Tab-separated table of C-alpha atoms (C1' of nucleotides) in Angstrom:
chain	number	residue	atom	x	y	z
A	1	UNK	CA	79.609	113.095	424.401
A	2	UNK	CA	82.832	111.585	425.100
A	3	UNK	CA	82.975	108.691	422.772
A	4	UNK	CA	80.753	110.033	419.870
A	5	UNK	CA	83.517	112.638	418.859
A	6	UNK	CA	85.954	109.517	419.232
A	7	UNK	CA	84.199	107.370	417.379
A	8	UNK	CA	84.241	110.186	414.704
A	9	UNK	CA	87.116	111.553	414.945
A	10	UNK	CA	88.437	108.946	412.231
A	11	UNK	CA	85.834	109.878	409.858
A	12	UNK	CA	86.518	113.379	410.006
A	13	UNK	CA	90.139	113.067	409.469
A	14	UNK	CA	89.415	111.053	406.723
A	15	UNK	CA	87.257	113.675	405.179
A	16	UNK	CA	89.563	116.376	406.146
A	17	UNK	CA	92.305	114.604	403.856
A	18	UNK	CA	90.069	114.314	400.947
A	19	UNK	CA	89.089	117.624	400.823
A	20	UNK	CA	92.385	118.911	400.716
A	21	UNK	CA	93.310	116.258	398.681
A	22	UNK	CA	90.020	116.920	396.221
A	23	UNK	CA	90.873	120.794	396.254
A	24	UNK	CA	94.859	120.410	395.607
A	25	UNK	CA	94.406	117.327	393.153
A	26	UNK	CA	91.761	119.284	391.166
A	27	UNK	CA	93.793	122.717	391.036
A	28	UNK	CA	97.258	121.278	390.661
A	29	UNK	CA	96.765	117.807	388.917
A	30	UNK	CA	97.803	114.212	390.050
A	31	UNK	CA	101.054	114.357	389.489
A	32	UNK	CA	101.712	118.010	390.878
A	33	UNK	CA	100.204	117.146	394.219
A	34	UNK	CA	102.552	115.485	397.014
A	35	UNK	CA	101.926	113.928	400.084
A	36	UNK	CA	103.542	116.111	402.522
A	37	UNK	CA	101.209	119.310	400.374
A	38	UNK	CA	98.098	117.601	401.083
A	39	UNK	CA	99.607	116.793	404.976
A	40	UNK	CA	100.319	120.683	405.236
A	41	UNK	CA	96.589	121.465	403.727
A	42	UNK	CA	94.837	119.075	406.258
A	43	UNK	CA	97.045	119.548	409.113
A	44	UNK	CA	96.897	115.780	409.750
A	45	UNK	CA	100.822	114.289	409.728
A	46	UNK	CA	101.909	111.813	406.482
A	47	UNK	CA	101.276	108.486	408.617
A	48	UNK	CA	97.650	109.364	409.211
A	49	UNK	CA	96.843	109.787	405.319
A	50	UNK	CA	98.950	106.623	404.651
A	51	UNK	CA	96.794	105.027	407.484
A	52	UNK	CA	93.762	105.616	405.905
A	53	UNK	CA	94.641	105.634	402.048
A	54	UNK	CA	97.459	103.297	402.160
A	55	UNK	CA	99.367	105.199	398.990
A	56	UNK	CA	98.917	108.198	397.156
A	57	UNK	CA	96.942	106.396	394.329
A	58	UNK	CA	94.170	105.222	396.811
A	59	UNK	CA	93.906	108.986	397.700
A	60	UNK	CA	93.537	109.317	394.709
A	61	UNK	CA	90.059	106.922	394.119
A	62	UNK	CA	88.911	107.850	396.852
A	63	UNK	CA	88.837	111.629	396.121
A	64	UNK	CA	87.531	110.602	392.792
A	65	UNK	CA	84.560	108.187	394.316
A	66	UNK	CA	82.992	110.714	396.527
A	67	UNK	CA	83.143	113.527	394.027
A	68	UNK	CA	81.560	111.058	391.885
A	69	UNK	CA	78.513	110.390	394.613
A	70	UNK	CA	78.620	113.862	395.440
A	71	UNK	CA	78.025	114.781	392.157
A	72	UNK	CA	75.379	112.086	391.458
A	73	UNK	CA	73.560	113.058	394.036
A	74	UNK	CA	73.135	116.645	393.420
A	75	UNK	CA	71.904	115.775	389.732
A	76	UNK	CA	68.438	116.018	389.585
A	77	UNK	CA	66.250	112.885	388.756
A	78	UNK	CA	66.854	111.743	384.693
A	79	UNK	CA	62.733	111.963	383.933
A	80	UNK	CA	62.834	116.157	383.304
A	81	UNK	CA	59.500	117.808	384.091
A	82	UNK	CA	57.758	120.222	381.649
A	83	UNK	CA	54.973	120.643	379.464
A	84	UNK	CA	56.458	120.429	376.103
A	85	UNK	CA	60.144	119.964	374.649
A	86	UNK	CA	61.598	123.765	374.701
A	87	UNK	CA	60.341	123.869	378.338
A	88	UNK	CA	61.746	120.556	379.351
A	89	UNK	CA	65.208	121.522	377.638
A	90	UNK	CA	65.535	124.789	379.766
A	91	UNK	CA	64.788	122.564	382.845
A	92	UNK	CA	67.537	120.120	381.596
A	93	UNK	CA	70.167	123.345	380.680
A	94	UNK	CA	69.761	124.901	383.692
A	95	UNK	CA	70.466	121.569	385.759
A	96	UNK	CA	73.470	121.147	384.090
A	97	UNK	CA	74.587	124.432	384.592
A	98	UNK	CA	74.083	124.548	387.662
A	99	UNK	CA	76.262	121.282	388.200
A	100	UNK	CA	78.512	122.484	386.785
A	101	UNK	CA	78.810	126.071	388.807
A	102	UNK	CA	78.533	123.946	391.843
A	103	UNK	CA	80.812	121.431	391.224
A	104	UNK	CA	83.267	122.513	389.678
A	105	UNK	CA	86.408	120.311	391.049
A	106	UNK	CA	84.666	117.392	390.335
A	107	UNK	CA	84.848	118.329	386.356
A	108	UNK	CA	88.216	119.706	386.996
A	109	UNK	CA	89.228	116.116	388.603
A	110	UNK	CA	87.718	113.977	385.710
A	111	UNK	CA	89.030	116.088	383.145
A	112	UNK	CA	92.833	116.684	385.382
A	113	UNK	CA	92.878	112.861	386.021
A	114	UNK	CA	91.478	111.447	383.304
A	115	UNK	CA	95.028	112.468	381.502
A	116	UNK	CA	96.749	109.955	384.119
A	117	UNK	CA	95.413	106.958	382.642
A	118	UNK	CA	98.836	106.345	381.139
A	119	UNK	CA	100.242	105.365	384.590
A	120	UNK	CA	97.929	104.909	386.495
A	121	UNK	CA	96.603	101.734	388.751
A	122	UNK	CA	93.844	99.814	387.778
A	123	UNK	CA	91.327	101.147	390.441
A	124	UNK	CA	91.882	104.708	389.637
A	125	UNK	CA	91.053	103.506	386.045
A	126	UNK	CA	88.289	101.993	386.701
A	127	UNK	CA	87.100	104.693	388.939
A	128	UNK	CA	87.314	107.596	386.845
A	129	UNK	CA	85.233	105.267	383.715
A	130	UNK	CA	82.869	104.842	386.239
A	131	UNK	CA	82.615	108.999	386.941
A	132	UNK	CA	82.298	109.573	383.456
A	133	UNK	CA	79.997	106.833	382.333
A	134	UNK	CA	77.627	108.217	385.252
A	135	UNK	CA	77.921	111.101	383.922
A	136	UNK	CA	76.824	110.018	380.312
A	137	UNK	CA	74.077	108.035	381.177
A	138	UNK	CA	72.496	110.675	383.586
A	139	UNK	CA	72.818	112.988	380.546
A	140	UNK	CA	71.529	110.211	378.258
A	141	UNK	CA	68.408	109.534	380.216
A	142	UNK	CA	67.642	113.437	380.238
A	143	UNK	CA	68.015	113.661	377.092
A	144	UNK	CA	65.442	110.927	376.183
A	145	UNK	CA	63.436	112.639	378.537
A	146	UNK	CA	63.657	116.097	377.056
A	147	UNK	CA	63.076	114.991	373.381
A	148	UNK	CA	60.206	112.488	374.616
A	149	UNK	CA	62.379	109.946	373.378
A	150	UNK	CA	60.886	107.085	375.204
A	151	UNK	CA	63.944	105.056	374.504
A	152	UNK	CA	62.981	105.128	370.979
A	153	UNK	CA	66.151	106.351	369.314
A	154	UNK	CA	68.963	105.525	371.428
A	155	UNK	CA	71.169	106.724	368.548
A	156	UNK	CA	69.873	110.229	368.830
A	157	UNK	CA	69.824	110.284	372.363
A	158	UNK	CA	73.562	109.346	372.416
A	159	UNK	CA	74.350	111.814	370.175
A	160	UNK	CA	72.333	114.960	371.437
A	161	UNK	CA	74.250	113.111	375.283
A	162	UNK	CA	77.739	113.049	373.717
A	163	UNK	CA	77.081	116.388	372.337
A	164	UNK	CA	76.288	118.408	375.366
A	165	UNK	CA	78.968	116.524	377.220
A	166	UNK	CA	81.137	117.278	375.146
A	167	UNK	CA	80.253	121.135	374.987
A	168	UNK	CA	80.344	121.428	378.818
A	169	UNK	CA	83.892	119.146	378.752
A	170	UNK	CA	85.173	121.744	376.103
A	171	UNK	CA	83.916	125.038	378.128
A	172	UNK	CA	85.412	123.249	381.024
A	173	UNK	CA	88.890	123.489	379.335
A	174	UNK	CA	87.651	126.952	378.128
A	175	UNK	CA	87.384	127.918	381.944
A	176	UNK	CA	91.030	127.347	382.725
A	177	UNK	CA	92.051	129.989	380.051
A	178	UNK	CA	89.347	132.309	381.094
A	179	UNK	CA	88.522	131.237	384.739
A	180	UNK	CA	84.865	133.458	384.040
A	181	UNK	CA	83.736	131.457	381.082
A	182	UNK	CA	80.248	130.159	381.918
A	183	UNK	CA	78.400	126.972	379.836
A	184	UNK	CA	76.640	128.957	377.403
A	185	UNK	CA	73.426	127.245	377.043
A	186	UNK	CA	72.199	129.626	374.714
A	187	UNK	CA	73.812	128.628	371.889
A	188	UNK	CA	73.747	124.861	373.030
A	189	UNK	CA	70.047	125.224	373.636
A	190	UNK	CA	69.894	126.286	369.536
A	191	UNK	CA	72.292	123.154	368.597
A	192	UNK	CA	70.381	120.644	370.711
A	193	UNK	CA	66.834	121.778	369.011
A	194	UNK	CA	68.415	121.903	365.571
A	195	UNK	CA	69.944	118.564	366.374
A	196	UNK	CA	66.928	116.959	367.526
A	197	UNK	CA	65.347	118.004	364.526
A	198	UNK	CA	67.764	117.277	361.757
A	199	UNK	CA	66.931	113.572	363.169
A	200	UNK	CA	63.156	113.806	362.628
A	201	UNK	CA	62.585	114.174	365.985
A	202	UNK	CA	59.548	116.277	367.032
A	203	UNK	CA	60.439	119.625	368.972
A	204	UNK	CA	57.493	121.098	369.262
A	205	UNK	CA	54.642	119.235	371.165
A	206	UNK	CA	51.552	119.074	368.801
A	207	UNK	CA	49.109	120.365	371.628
A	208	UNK	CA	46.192	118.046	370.271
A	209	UNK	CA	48.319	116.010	367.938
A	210	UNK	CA	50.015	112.849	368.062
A	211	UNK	CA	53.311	112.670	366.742
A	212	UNK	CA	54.310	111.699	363.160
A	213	UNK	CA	56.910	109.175	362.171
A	214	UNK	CA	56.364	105.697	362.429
A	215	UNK	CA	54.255	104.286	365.102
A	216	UNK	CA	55.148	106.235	368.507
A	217	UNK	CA	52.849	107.433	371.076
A	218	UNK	CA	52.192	111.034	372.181
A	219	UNK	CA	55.087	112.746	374.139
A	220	UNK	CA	53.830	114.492	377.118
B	1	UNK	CA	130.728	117.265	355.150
B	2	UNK	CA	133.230	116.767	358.293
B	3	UNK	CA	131.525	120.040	359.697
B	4	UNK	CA	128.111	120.168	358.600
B	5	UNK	CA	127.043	117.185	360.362
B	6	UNK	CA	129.324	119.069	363.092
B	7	UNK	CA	127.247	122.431	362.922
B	8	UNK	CA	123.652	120.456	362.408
B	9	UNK	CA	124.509	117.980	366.005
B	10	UNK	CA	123.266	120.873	368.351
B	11	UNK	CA	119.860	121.281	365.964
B	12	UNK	CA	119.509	118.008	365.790
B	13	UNK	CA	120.051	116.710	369.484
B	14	UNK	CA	117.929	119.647	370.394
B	15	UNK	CA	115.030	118.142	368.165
B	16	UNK	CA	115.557	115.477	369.396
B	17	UNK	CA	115.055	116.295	373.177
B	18	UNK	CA	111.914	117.976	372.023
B	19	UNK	CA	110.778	115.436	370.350
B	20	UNK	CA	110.748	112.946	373.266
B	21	UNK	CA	109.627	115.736	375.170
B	22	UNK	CA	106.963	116.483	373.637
B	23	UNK	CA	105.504	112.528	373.418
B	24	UNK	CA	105.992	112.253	376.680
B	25	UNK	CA	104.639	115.856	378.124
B	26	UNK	CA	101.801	115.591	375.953
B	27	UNK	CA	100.886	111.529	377.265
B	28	UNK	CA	101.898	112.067	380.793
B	29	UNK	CA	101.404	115.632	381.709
B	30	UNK	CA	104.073	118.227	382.723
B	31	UNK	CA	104.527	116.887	386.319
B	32	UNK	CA	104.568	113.027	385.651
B	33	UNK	CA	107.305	113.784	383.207
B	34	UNK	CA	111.348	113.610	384.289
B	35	UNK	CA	114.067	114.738	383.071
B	36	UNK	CA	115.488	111.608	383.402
B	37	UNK	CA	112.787	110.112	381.254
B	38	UNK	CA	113.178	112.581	378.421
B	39	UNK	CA	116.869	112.031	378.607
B	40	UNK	CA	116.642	108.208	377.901
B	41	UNK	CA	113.826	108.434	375.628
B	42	UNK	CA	116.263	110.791	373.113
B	43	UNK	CA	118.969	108.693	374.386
B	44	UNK	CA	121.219	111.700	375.741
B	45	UNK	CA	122.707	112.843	378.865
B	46	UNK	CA	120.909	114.851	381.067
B	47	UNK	CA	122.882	117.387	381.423
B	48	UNK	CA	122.787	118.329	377.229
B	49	UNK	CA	119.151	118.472	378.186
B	50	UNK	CA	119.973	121.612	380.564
B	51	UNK	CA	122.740	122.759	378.309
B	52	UNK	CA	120.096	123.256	375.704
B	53	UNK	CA	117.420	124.557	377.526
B	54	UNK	CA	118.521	125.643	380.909
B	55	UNK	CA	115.370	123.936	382.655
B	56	UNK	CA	111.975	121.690	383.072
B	57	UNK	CA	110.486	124.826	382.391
B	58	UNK	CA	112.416	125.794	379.494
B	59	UNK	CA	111.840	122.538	377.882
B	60	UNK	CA	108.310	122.796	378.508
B	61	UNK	CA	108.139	126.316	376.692
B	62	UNK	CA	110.158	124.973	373.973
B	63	UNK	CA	107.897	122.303	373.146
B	64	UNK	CA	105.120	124.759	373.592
B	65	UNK	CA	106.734	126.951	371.120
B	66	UNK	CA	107.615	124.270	368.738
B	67	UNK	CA	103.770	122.633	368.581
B	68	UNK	CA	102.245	125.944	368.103
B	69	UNK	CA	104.522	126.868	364.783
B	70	UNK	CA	103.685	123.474	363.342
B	71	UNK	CA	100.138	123.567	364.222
B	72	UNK	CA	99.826	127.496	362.533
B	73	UNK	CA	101.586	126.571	359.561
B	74	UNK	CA	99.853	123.488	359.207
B	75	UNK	CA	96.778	125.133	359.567
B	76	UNK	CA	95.045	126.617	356.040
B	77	UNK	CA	94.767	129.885	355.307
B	78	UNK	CA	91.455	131.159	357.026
B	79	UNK	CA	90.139	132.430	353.981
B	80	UNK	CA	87.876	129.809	352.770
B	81	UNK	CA	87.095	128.792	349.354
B	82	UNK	CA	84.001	127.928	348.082
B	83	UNK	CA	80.760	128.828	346.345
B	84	UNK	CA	77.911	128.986	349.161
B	85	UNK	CA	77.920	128.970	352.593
B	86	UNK	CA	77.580	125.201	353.276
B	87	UNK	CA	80.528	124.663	350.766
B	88	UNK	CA	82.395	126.762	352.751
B	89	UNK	CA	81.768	125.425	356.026
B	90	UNK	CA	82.233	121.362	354.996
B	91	UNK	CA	85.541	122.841	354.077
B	92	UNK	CA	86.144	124.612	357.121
B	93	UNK	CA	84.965	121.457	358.362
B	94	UNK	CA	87.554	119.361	357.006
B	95	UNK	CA	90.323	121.380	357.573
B	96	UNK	CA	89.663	121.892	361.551
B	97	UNK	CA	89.176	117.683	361.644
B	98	UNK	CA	92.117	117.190	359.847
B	99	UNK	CA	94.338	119.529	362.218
B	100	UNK	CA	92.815	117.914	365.165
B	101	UNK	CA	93.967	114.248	363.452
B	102	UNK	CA	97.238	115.070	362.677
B	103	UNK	CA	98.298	116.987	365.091
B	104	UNK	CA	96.822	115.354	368.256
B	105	UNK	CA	100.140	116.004	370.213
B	106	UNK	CA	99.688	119.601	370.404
B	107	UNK	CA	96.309	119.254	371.497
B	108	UNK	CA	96.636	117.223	374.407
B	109	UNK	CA	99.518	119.498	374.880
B	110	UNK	CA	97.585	122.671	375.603
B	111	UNK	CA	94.745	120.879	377.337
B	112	UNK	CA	97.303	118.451	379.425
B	113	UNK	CA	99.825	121.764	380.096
B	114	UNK	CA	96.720	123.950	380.702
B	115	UNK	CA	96.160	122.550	383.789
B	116	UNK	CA	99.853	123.395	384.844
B	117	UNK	CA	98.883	127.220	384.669
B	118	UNK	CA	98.512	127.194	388.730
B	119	UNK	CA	102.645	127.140	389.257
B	120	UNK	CA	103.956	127.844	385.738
B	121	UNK	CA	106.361	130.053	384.835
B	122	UNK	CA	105.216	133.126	383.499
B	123	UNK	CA	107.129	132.514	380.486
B	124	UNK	CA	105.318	129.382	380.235
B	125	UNK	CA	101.674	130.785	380.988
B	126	UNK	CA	102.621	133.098	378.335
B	127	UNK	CA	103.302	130.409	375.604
B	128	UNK	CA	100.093	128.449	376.585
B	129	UNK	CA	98.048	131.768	375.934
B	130	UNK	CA	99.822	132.242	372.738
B	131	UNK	CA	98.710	128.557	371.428
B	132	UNK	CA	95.333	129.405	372.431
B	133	UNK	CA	94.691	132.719	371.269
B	134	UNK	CA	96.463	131.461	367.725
B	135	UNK	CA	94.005	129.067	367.412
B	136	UNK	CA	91.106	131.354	368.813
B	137	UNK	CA	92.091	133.947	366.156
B	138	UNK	CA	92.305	131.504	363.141
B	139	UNK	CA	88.769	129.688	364.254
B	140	UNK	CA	87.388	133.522	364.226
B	141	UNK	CA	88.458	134.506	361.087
B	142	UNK	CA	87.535	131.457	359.510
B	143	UNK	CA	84.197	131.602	360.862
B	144	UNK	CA	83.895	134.882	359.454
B	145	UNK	CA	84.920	133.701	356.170
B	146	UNK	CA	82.565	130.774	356.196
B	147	UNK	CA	79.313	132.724	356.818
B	148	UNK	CA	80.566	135.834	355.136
B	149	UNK	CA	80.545	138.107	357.760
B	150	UNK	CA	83.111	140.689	356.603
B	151	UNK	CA	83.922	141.434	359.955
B	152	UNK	CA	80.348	142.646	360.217
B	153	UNK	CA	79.044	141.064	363.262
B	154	UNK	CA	82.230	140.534	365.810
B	155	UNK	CA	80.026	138.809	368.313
B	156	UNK	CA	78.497	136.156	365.974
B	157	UNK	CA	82.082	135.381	364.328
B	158	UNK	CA	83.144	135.156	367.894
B	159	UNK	CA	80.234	132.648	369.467
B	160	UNK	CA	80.397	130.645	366.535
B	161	UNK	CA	84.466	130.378	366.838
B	162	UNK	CA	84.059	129.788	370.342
B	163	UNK	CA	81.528	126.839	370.241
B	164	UNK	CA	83.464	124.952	367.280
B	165	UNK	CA	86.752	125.546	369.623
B	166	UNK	CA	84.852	123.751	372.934
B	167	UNK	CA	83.246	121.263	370.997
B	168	UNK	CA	86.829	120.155	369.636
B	169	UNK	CA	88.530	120.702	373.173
B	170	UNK	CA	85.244	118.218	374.625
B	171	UNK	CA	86.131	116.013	371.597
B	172	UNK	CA	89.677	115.869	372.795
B	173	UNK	CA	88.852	114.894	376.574
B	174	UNK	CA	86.582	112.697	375.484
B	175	UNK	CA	89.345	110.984	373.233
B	176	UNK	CA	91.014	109.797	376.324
B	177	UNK	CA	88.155	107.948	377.357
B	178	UNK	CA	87.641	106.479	374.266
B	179	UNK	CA	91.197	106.870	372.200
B	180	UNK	CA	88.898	106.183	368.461
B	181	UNK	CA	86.369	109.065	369.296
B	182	UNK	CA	86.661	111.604	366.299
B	183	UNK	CA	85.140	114.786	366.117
B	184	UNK	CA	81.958	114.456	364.601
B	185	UNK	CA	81.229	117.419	362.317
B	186	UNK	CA	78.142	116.014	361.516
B	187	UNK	CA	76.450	117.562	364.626
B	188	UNK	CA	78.765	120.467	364.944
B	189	UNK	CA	77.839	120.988	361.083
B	190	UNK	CA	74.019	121.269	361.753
B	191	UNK	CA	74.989	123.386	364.855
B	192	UNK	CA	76.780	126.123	363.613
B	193	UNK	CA	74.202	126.610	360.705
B	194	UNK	CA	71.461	126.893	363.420
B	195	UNK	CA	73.438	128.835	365.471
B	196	UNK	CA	74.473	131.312	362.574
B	197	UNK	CA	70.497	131.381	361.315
B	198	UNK	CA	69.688	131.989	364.937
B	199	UNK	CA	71.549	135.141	364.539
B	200	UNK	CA	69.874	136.422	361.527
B	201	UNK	CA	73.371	135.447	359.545
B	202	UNK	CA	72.170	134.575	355.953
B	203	UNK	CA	73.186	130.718	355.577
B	204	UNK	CA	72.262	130.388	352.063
B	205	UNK	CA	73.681	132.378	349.419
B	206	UNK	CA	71.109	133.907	347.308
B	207	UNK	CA	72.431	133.171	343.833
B	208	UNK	CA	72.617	137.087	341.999
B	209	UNK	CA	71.758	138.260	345.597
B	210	UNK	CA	73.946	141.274	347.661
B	211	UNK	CA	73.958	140.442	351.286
B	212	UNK	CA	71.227	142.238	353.842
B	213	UNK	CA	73.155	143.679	356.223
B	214	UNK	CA	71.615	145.051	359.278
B	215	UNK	CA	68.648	144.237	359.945
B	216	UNK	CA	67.818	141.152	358.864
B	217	UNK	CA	65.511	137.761	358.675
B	218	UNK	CA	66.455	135.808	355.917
B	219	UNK	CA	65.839	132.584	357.666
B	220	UNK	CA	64.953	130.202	355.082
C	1	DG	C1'	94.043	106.746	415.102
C	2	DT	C1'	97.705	109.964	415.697
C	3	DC	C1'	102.253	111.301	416.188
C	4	DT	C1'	107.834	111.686	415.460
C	5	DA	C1'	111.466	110.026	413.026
C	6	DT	C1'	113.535	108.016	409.260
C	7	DA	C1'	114.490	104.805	405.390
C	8	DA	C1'	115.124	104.495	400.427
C	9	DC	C1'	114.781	106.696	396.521
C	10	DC	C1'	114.309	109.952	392.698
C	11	DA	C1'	113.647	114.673	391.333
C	12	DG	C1'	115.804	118.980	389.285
C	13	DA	C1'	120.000	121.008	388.670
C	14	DT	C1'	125.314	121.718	388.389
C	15	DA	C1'	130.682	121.014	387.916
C	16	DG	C1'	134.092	120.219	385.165
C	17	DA	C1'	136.750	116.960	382.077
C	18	DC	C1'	136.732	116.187	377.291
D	1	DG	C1'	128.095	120.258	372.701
D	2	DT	C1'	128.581	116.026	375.123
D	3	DC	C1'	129.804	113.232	378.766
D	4	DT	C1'	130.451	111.245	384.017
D	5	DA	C1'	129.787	112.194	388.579
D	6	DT	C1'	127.578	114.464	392.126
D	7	DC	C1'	124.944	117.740	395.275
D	8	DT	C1'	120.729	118.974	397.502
D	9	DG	C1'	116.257	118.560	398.551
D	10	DG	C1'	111.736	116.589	398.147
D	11	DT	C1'	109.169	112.202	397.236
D	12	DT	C1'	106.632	107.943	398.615
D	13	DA	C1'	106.298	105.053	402.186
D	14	DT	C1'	107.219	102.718	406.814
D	15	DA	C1'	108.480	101.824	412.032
D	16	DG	C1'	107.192	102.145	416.275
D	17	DA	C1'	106.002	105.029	420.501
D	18	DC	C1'	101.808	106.833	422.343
DNA sequence: GTCTATAACCAGATAGAC
DNA sequence: GTCTATCTGGTTATAGAC
């Protein structure tokens, strides 16, 4: 009892720092957040965060790489459960809506930081590509799942991907304007289907049937 | 022609200041620009810079001010021609791509300076609303002209002005990731005329044919 | 690992000659 | 309206005791 809290006590500082470092770099952007803020926030003195971070830009990554795992591993497994497409698609809108209710900053950082790339280092590059590309194949793979896909049209699932990222990146914006705007998956439900379907792709599961179009097995 | 160039030199230095400004605010964000960056991107003296516009903050609402008058009077009239509905809407189409190619600046401007909202001036807040609710207003009453609506269905005009607006906004984030993405109205195309048959809107002009107005199923 | 203290610098903003 | 020079305060980052 008198060495495990030492042994920690690191850790938790660090964590301390990058969640006021997460919430104030998320709220207030890159740029707008200083040192000595994020020292006042965590309560831990300017030489402790340069201890563990070594400059403001490895803050930075590192705030970015655990929202990134945090995120990742609150999204529910790519292969979407559900009898037939329409079912499978609410499963998949709900999960990203709730993501996105629940995680919020990490968006907020992506979208905030992402407009740093101008000037900013090579990891933090690199990091926040990673975050996003995550992000797109996550919603890639659920996609193909959703639609029954099999892999068989990566074009379409791109698109339908891009698409719904880019809705939820959009309402994201949306939600700084009006801080109560929620992803509507209504209407994004209605685009996806009449996406899907402007492709050929089949939206509603033949119960007996197999599936037209050139040879592809049964979804479901 | 000793004193016109003598009257223009305070338009024309001011221009210029915004000009630089506004490259740089809209690239690097509010925060990661300096004054001392603007002043030797135009090339003169800080201290002109605060002579014209009394502050960061001033310049910031300048440039604000300055994007948003271009942008509007760039931006067609939001009565659309054309015969049928789909003729309308490539044209609506068109015009919203075209905006959002030529005048990228004042896009990343109001995303970027958005995110600035937390310790803005009010004045600035303001102006960033303004933008917004200009384009908000013009998307509206275009959608309304596309599908006919007449004002009819406030809701429908409204969803349908708000999903091409986030779809453009996603577009835009998504542009920093990858600087040649373009907004696809492809997909946004076959959305909108799902979305607006999802609603019972009529989406294809019957030739000598009045429009159904309440109640109605049209669907295809 | 955490603290106090401080170096070196750059930010926003102003004074006043011209 | 434009310039040079400058003030003040906050910024990133480090030194070194504990």
């Amino acid at each position: 009892m008198t060495q495990a809290p030492a042994q920690d006590r690191g850790t938790r500082s660090r964590d301390a720092i990058l969640d006021s470092a997460g919430e104030l770099m998320s709220r207030r952007g890159y740029a707008a957040t200083s040192i000595s803020m994020i020292s006042t926030a965590c309560g831990l003195p300017v030489s402790s965060i340069y201890w563990h971070f070594g400059s403001k830009d490895g803050i930075y990554v590192a705030v970015l790489e655990r929202a990134r795992t945090a995120l990742l591993a609150a999204l529910p497994p790519a292969e979407v459960p559900g009898g037939c497409v329409e079912e499978r698609l609410d499963t998949f809108l709900g999960e990203v809506e709730e993501a996105f209710r629940r995680h919020p900053r990490g968006v907020k950082l992506l979208l905030g930081l992402g407009m740093v790339q101008q000037d900013a280092s090579a990891a933090a590059v690199a990091e926040v590509r990673r975050y996003r590309d995550a992000l797109v194949a996550w919603a890639r793979d659920s996609v193909s799942s959703v639609f029954a896909l099999e892999g068989r049209c990566p074009e379409v699932a791109d698109e339908l991907a891009r698409f719904t990222l880019r809705t939820a990146s959009g309402t994201a914006v949306a939600r700084w304007f009006e801080p109560d705007a929620a992803l509507e998956t209504g209407p994004l439900r209605v685009a996806l289907l009449a996406l899907a379907a402007h492709h050929g792709v089949p939206v509603r599961d033949a119960p007996g049937g197999g599936v037209r179009s050139p040879g592809l097995t049964p979804g479901e």
